Amino acid sequence: MPFTADPVVPAGSLAGVPQPALSTGDGLLLRPWRAADAPAVHAAFQDPLIHQWHVRSADSVEEVAGWIEEWQRSWGEERDAQWAVTDADTDRLLGRVALRDIRLDEGLAAIAYWTAAAARGRGVAARATNTLTRWALDEIGLHRLELLHATANGASCRVADKAGFVLEGTKRSAGWHQDGWHDMHLHARVKGD
């Protein structure tokens, strides 16, 4: 069935080029995932806070290696785009930031992130989210990015605020976590914000 409007971002805009590394300009580098990152991701996923707010657990480095292969493939499929957030000088893994549920034709995607325990409290998630947001809206041409987090996750709400995502409302009982259903805050940034 034909569409009545042209796509906001043409298909192939991501898959047609290599996934870029993005600098925050203040000591962080967002870079494509490497197979060698698996042990550091596995270690990060042993943290109780990661367990509290994420539905996945990492039982082995081999399992995480499979995730990384999937993250690498998803760029070419233009459905998700995942970056390792690293220290620009040492390449030490500090976290992850991603565009999920990409819909190029509608110019939409969702932002997701996590931060390794040792990197928390330094603005890593907010800086990485802001850098990825600017790239997605200004370079790629997406129109709207959404960010969801459990209302009980105050740290994630602060990240959204610092990265300029406006709180638009609460989605009732919309997030499933290990302790049950959570209400979720919906934040968004649109081109021009």
PDB file of C-alpha atoms in Angstrom:
ATOM      1  CA  MET A   1       0.000   0.000   0.000  1.00  0.00           C
ATOM      2  CA  PRO A   2       1.518   3.383  -0.953  1.00  0.00           C
ATOM      3  CA  PHE A   3       2.098   6.085   1.638  1.00  0.00           C
ATOM      4  CA  THR A   4       0.549   9.537   1.313  1.00  0.00           C
ATOM      5  CA  ALA A   5       3.720  11.313   2.488  1.00  0.00           C
ATOM      6  CA  ASP A   6       7.382  10.889   1.641  1.00  0.00           C
ATOM      7  CA  PRO A   7       9.526   9.191   4.274  1.00  0.00           C
ATOM      8  CA  VAL A   8      11.047  11.585   6.795  1.00  0.00           C
ATOM      9  CA  VAL A   9      14.389   9.778   6.429  1.00  0.00           C
ATOM     10  CA  PRO A  10      14.947   7.586   3.358  1.00  0.00           C
ATOM     11  CA  ALA A  11      15.575   3.886   3.842  1.00  0.00           C
ATOM     12  CA  GLY A  12      19.285   3.141   3.571  1.00  0.00           C
ATOM     13  CA  SER A  13      20.346   6.325   5.364  1.00  0.00           C
ATOM     14  CA  LEU A  14      21.925   4.233   8.134  1.00  0.00           C
ATOM     15  CA  ALA A  15      22.722   0.958   6.382  1.00  0.00           C
ATOM     16  CA  GLY A  16      24.350   2.761   3.463  1.00  0.00           C
ATOM     17  CA  VAL A  17      27.192   4.109   5.617  1.00  0.00           C
ATOM     18  CA  PRO A  18      29.406   2.706   8.378  1.00  0.00           C
ATOM     19  CA  GLN A  19      28.182   3.363  11.914  1.00  0.00           C
ATOM     20  CA  PRO A  20      30.008   6.494  13.088  1.00  0.00           C
ATOM     21  CA  ALA A  21      31.911   7.149  16.283  1.00  0.00           C
ATOM     22  CA  LEU A  22      30.540  10.260  18.007  1.00  0.00           C
ATOM     23  CA  SER A  23      32.535  12.439  20.376  1.00  0.00           C
ATOM     24  CA  THR A  24      30.807  14.316  23.184  1.00  0.00           C
ATOM     25  CA  GLY A  25      33.622  16.880  23.067  1.00  0.00           C
ATOM     26  CA  ASP A  26      34.222  16.488  26.793  1.00  0.00           C
ATOM     27  CA  GLY A  27      35.988  13.165  27.235  1.00  0.00           C
ATOM     28  CA  LEU A  28      33.475  10.564  26.069  1.00  0.00           C
ATOM     29  CA  LEU A  29      33.355   8.631  22.823  1.00  0.00           C
ATOM     30  CA  LEU A  30      30.311   6.813  21.495  1.00  0.00           C
ATOM     31  CA  ARG A  31      31.674   4.063  19.248  1.00  0.00           C
ATOM     32  CA  PRO A  32      30.347   0.928  17.579  1.00  0.00           C
ATOM     33  CA  TRP A  33      30.491  -2.214  19.693  1.00  0.00           C
ATOM     34  CA  ARG A  34      33.391  -4.648  19.343  1.00  0.00           C
ATOM     35  CA  ALA A  35      33.524  -8.348  20.183  1.00  0.00           C
ATOM     36  CA  ALA A  36      36.236  -7.522  22.733  1.00  0.00           C
ATOM     37  CA  ASP A  37      33.659  -5.514  24.764  1.00  0.00           C
ATOM     38  CA  ALA A  38      31.825  -8.665  25.888  1.00  0.00           C
ATOM     39  CA  PRO A  39      33.665  -9.151  29.220  1.00  0.00           C
ATOM     40  CA  ALA A  40      33.091  -5.512  30.239  1.00  0.00           C
ATOM     41  CA  VAL A  41      29.367  -5.677  29.343  1.00  0.00           C
ATOM     42  CA  HIS A  42      29.036  -8.956  31.257  1.00  0.00           C
ATOM     43  CA  ALA A  43      30.678  -7.350  34.293  1.00  0.00           C
ATOM     44  CA  ALA A  44      28.362  -4.304  34.065  1.00  0.00           C
ATOM     45  CA  PHE A  45      25.316  -6.569  34.011  1.00  0.00           C
ATOM     46  CA  GLN A  46      26.260  -8.129  37.351  1.00  0.00           C
ATOM     47  CA  ASP A  47      25.327  -4.833  39.036  1.00  0.00           C
ATOM     48  CA  PRO A  48      22.054  -4.911  41.043  1.00  0.00           C
ATOM     49  CA  LEU A  49      20.905  -1.540  39.605  1.00  0.00           C
ATOM     50  CA  ILE A  50      21.194  -2.889  36.070  1.00  0.00           C
ATOM     51  CA  HIS A  51      19.057  -5.852  37.192  1.00  0.00           C
ATOM     52  CA  GLN A  52      16.506  -3.550  38.780  1.00  0.00           C
ATOM     53  CA  TRP A  53      15.793  -1.519  35.635  1.00  0.00           C
ATOM     54  CA  HIS A  54      16.524  -3.969  32.789  1.00  0.00           C
ATOM     55  CA  VAL A  55      14.696  -7.129  31.845  1.00  0.00           C
ATOM     56  CA  ARG A  56      17.815  -8.968  30.695  1.00  0.00           C
ATOM     57  CA  SER A  57      20.507 -10.606  32.743  1.00  0.00           C
ATOM     58  CA  ALA A  58      23.893 -11.725  31.468  1.00  0.00           C
ATOM     59  CA  ASP A  59      24.753 -15.246  32.526  1.00  0.00           C
ATOM     60  CA  SER A  60      27.999 -15.533  30.576  1.00  0.00           C
ATOM     61  CA  VAL A  61      30.483 -13.633  28.442  1.00  0.00           C
ATOM     62  CA  GLU A  62      29.451 -15.887  25.544  1.00  0.00           C
ATOM     63  CA  GLU A  63      25.827 -14.774  25.912  1.00  0.00           C
ATOM     64  CA  VAL A  64      26.907 -11.121  25.827  1.00  0.00           C
ATOM     65  CA  ALA A  65      29.028 -11.820  22.742  1.00  0.00           C
ATOM     66  CA  GLY A  66      25.775 -12.841  21.052  1.00  0.00           C
ATOM     67  CA  TRP A  67      24.157  -9.562  22.110  1.00  0.00           C
ATOM     68  CA  ILE A  68      27.051  -7.623  20.607  1.00  0.00           C
ATOM     69  CA  GLU A  69      26.716  -9.529  17.319  1.00  0.00           C
ATOM     70  CA  GLU A  70      23.020  -8.616  17.296  1.00  0.00           C
ATOM     71  CA  TRP A  71      23.806  -4.963  18.102  1.00  0.00           C
ATOM     72  CA  GLN A  72      26.254  -4.888  15.198  1.00  0.00           C
ATOM     73  CA  ARG A  73      23.700  -6.437  12.791  1.00  0.00           C
ATOM     74  CA  SER A  74      20.910  -4.103  13.841  1.00  0.00           C
ATOM     75  CA  TRP A  75      22.676  -1.105  12.266  1.00  0.00           C
ATOM     76  CA  GLY A  76      22.438  -2.647   8.805  1.00  0.00           C
ATOM     77  CA  GLU A  77      18.803  -3.555   9.403  1.00  0.00           C
ATOM     78  CA  GLU A  78      18.021   0.050  10.427  1.00  0.00           C
ATOM     79  CA  ARG A  79      15.909  -1.047  13.392  1.00  0.00           C
ATOM     80  CA  ASP A  80      18.270  -0.267  16.291  1.00  0.00           C
ATOM     81  CA  ALA A  81      21.587   1.545  16.584  1.00  0.00           C
ATOM     82  CA  GLN A  82      23.733   0.797  19.628  1.00  0.00           C
ATOM     83  CA  TRP A  83      26.921   2.478  20.826  1.00  0.00           C
ATOM     84  CA  ALA A  84      29.451   1.688  23.508  1.00  0.00           C
ATOM     85  CA  VAL A  85      30.063   4.779  25.642  1.00  0.00           C
ATOM     86  CA  THR A  86      33.768   4.875  26.459  1.00  0.00           C
ATOM     87  CA  ASP A  87      36.385   7.108  28.001  1.00  0.00           C
ATOM     88  CA  ALA A  88      37.861   8.869  24.973  1.00  0.00           C
ATOM     89  CA  ASP A  89      41.426   8.522  26.279  1.00  0.00           C
ATOM     90  CA  THR A  90      41.455   4.986  27.687  1.00  0.00           C
ATOM     91  CA  ASP A  91      38.605   3.292  25.752  1.00  0.00           C
ATOM     92  CA  ARG A  92      37.290   1.980  29.103  1.00  0.00           C
ATOM     93  CA  LEU A  93      33.609   1.013  28.794  1.00  0.00           C
ATOM     94  CA  LEU A  94      31.397   3.389  30.789  1.00  0.00           C
ATOM     95  CA  GLY A  95      27.973   2.487  29.418  1.00  0.00           C
ATOM     96  CA  ARG A  96      25.729   2.147  26.425  1.00  0.00           C
ATOM     97  CA  VAL A  97      23.427   4.479  24.508  1.00  0.00           C
ATOM     98  CA  ALA A  98      21.080   3.448  21.732  1.00  0.00           C
ATOM     99  CA  LEU A  99      18.400   4.390  19.273  1.00  0.00           C
ATOM    100  CA  ARG A 100      15.767   1.675  19.492  1.00  0.00           C
ATOM    101  CA  ASP A 101      12.648   0.954  17.494  1.00  0.00           C
ATOM    102  CA  ILE A 102      13.845   3.183  14.646  1.00  0.00           C
ATOM    103  CA  ARG A 103      11.150   4.118  12.143  1.00  0.00           C
ATOM    104  CA  LEU A 104      12.948   6.100   9.472  1.00  0.00           C
ATOM    105  CA  ASP A 105       9.823   6.598   7.379  1.00  0.00           C
ATOM    106  CA  GLU A 106       8.125   8.380  10.289  1.00  0.00           C
ATOM    107  CA  GLY A 107      11.290  10.010  11.659  1.00  0.00           C
ATOM    108  CA  LEU A 108      10.917   8.352  15.077  1.00  0.00           C
ATOM    109  CA  ALA A 109      13.107   6.385  17.485  1.00  0.00           C
ATOM    110  CA  ALA A 110      13.488   5.738  21.202  1.00  0.00           C
ATOM    111  CA  ILE A 111      16.591   6.512  23.276  1.00  0.00           C
ATOM    112  CA  ALA A 112      17.907   3.909  25.705  1.00  0.00           C
ATOM    113  CA  TYR A 113      20.977   3.882  27.948  1.00  0.00           C
ATOM    114  CA  TRP A 114      22.709   2.317  30.898  1.00  0.00           C
ATOM    115  CA  THR A 115      25.827   3.256  32.818  1.00  0.00           C
ATOM    116  CA  ALA A 116      28.385   0.977  34.445  1.00  0.00           C
ATOM    117  CA  ALA A 117      28.432   1.302  38.248  1.00  0.00           C
ATOM    118  CA  ALA A 118      31.918   2.866  38.371  1.00  0.00           C
ATOM    119  CA  ALA A 119      30.865   5.595  35.914  1.00  0.00           C
ATOM    120  CA  ARG A 120      27.706   6.766  37.670  1.00  0.00           C
ATOM    121  CA  GLY A 121      27.394  10.273  39.073  1.00  0.00           C
ATOM    122  CA  ARG A 122      29.618  11.829  36.390  1.00  0.00           C
ATOM    123  CA  GLY A 123      26.950  12.796  33.853  1.00  0.00           C
ATOM    124  CA  VAL A 124      27.942  10.003  31.468  1.00  0.00           C
ATOM    125  CA  ALA A 125      24.398   8.978  30.503  1.00  0.00           C
ATOM    126  CA  ALA A 126      23.181  12.554  30.022  1.00  0.00           C
ATOM    127  CA  ARG A 127      26.214  13.587  27.959  1.00  0.00           C
ATOM    128  CA  ALA A 128      26.019  10.475  25.776  1.00  0.00           C
ATOM    129  CA  THR A 129      22.252  10.860  25.350  1.00  0.00           C
ATOM    130  CA  ASN A 130      22.595  14.516  24.390  1.00  0.00           C
ATOM    131  CA  THR A 131      25.304  13.737  21.824  1.00  0.00           C
ATOM    132  CA  LEU A 132      23.321  10.894  20.254  1.00  0.00           C
ATOM    133  CA  THR A 133      20.174  13.032  20.232  1.00  0.00           C
ATOM    134  CA  ARG A 134      21.882  15.898  18.391  1.00  0.00           C
ATOM    135  CA  TRP A 135      23.301  13.451  15.835  1.00  0.00           C
ATOM    136  CA  ALA A 136      19.940  11.691  15.305  1.00  0.00           C
ATOM    137  CA  LEU A 137      17.935  14.895  14.923  1.00  0.00           C
ATOM    138  CA  ASP A 138      20.462  17.142  13.177  1.00  0.00           C
ATOM    139  CA  GLU A 139      22.618  14.760  11.130  1.00  0.00           C
ATOM    140  CA  ILE A 140      20.282  11.881  10.294  1.00  0.00           C
ATOM    141  CA  GLY A 141      17.118  13.972  10.209  1.00  0.00           C
ATOM    142  CA  LEU A 142      14.846  12.119  12.612  1.00  0.00           C
ATOM    143  CA  HIS A 143      12.015  14.300  13.879  1.00  0.00           C
ATOM    144  CA  ARG A 144      11.142  12.872  17.311  1.00  0.00           C
ATOM    145  CA  LEU A 145      12.990  10.852  19.948  1.00  0.00           C
ATOM    146  CA  GLU A 146      11.203   9.324  22.909  1.00  0.00           C
ATOM    147  CA  LEU A 147      12.681   8.254  26.222  1.00  0.00           C
ATOM    148  CA  LEU A 148      10.827   5.970  28.643  1.00  0.00           C
ATOM    149  CA  HIS A 149      11.835   5.100  32.193  1.00  0.00           C
ATOM    150  CA  ALA A 150      10.106   3.746  35.266  1.00  0.00           C
ATOM    151  CA  THR A 151       8.658   6.561  37.357  1.00  0.00           C
ATOM    152  CA  ALA A 152      10.496   5.046  40.337  1.00  0.00           C
ATOM    153  CA  ASN A 153      13.840   5.493  38.575  1.00  0.00           C
ATOM    154  CA  GLY A 154      14.718   9.025  39.660  1.00  0.00           C
ATOM    155  CA  ALA A 155      18.254   8.839  38.236  1.00  0.00           C
ATOM    156  CA  SER A 156      16.905   8.116  34.767  1.00  0.00           C
ATOM    157  CA  CYS A 157      14.457  11.001  35.071  1.00  0.00           C
ATOM    158  CA  ARG A 158      17.384  13.322  35.865  1.00  0.00           C
ATOM    159  CA  VAL A 159      19.232  12.047  32.766  1.00  0.00           C
ATOM    160  CA  ALA A 160      16.183  12.821  30.614  1.00  0.00           C
ATOM    161  CA  ASP A 161      15.902  16.336  32.076  1.00  0.00           C
ATOM    162  CA  LYS A 162      19.635  17.078  31.661  1.00  0.00           C
ATOM    163  CA  ALA A 163      19.503  15.866  28.054  1.00  0.00           C
ATOM    164  CA  GLY A 164      16.616  18.217  27.276  1.00  0.00           C
ATOM    165  CA  PHE A 165      13.830  15.646  27.027  1.00  0.00           C
ATOM    166  CA  VAL A 166      10.480  17.167  28.015  1.00  0.00           C
ATOM    167  CA  LEU A 167       8.247  15.107  30.293  1.00  0.00           C
ATOM    168  CA  GLU A 168       5.044  14.510  28.324  1.00  0.00           C
ATOM    169  CA  GLY A 169       3.177  12.221  30.680  1.00  0.00           C
ATOM    170  CA  THR A 170       2.918   8.888  32.420  1.00  0.00           C
ATOM    171  CA  LYS A 171       2.117   5.587  30.748  1.00  0.00           C
ATOM    172  CA  ARG A 172       0.331   3.535  33.369  1.00  0.00           C
ATOM    173  CA  SER A 173       1.581  -0.004  34.036  1.00  0.00           C
ATOM    174  CA  ALA A 174       3.665   0.048  30.843  1.00  0.00           C
ATOM    175  CA  GLY A 175       7.007  -1.405  31.942  1.00  0.00           C
ATOM    176  CA  TRP A 176       7.632  -4.963  33.115  1.00  0.00           C
ATOM    177  CA  HIS A 177      10.534  -5.358  35.540  1.00  0.00           C
ATOM    178  CA  GLN A 178      11.639  -8.136  37.870  1.00  0.00           C
ATOM    179  CA  ASP A 179       9.441  -6.761  40.662  1.00  0.00           C
ATOM    180  CA  GLY A 180       6.318  -6.349  38.502  1.00  0.00           C
ATOM    181  CA  TRP A 181       4.632  -3.687  36.414  1.00  0.00           C
ATOM    182  CA  HIS A 182       5.795  -0.070  36.589  1.00  0.00           C
ATOM    183  CA  ASP A 183       4.298   3.194  35.469  1.00  0.00           C
ATOM    184  CA  MET A 184       6.626   4.803  32.933  1.00  0.00           C
ATOM    185  CA  HIS A 185       7.458   8.451  32.334  1.00  0.00           C
ATOM    186  CA  LEU A 186       7.396   9.425  28.671  1.00  0.00           C
ATOM    187  CA  HIS A 187       9.869  12.162  27.733  1.00  0.00           C
ATOM    188  CA  ALA A 188      10.567  13.411  24.213  1.00  0.00           C
ATOM    189  CA  ARG A 189      12.700  15.757  22.154  1.00  0.00           C
ATOM    190  CA  VAL A 190      11.667  16.923  18.723  1.00  0.00           C
ATOM    191  CA  LYS A 191      13.657  18.615  16.003  1.00  0.00           C
ATOM    192  CA  GLY A 192      13.974  22.288  16.915  1.00  0.00           C
ATOM    193  CA  ASP A 193      13.801  21.822  20.704  1.00  0.00           C
TER     194      ASP A 193
END
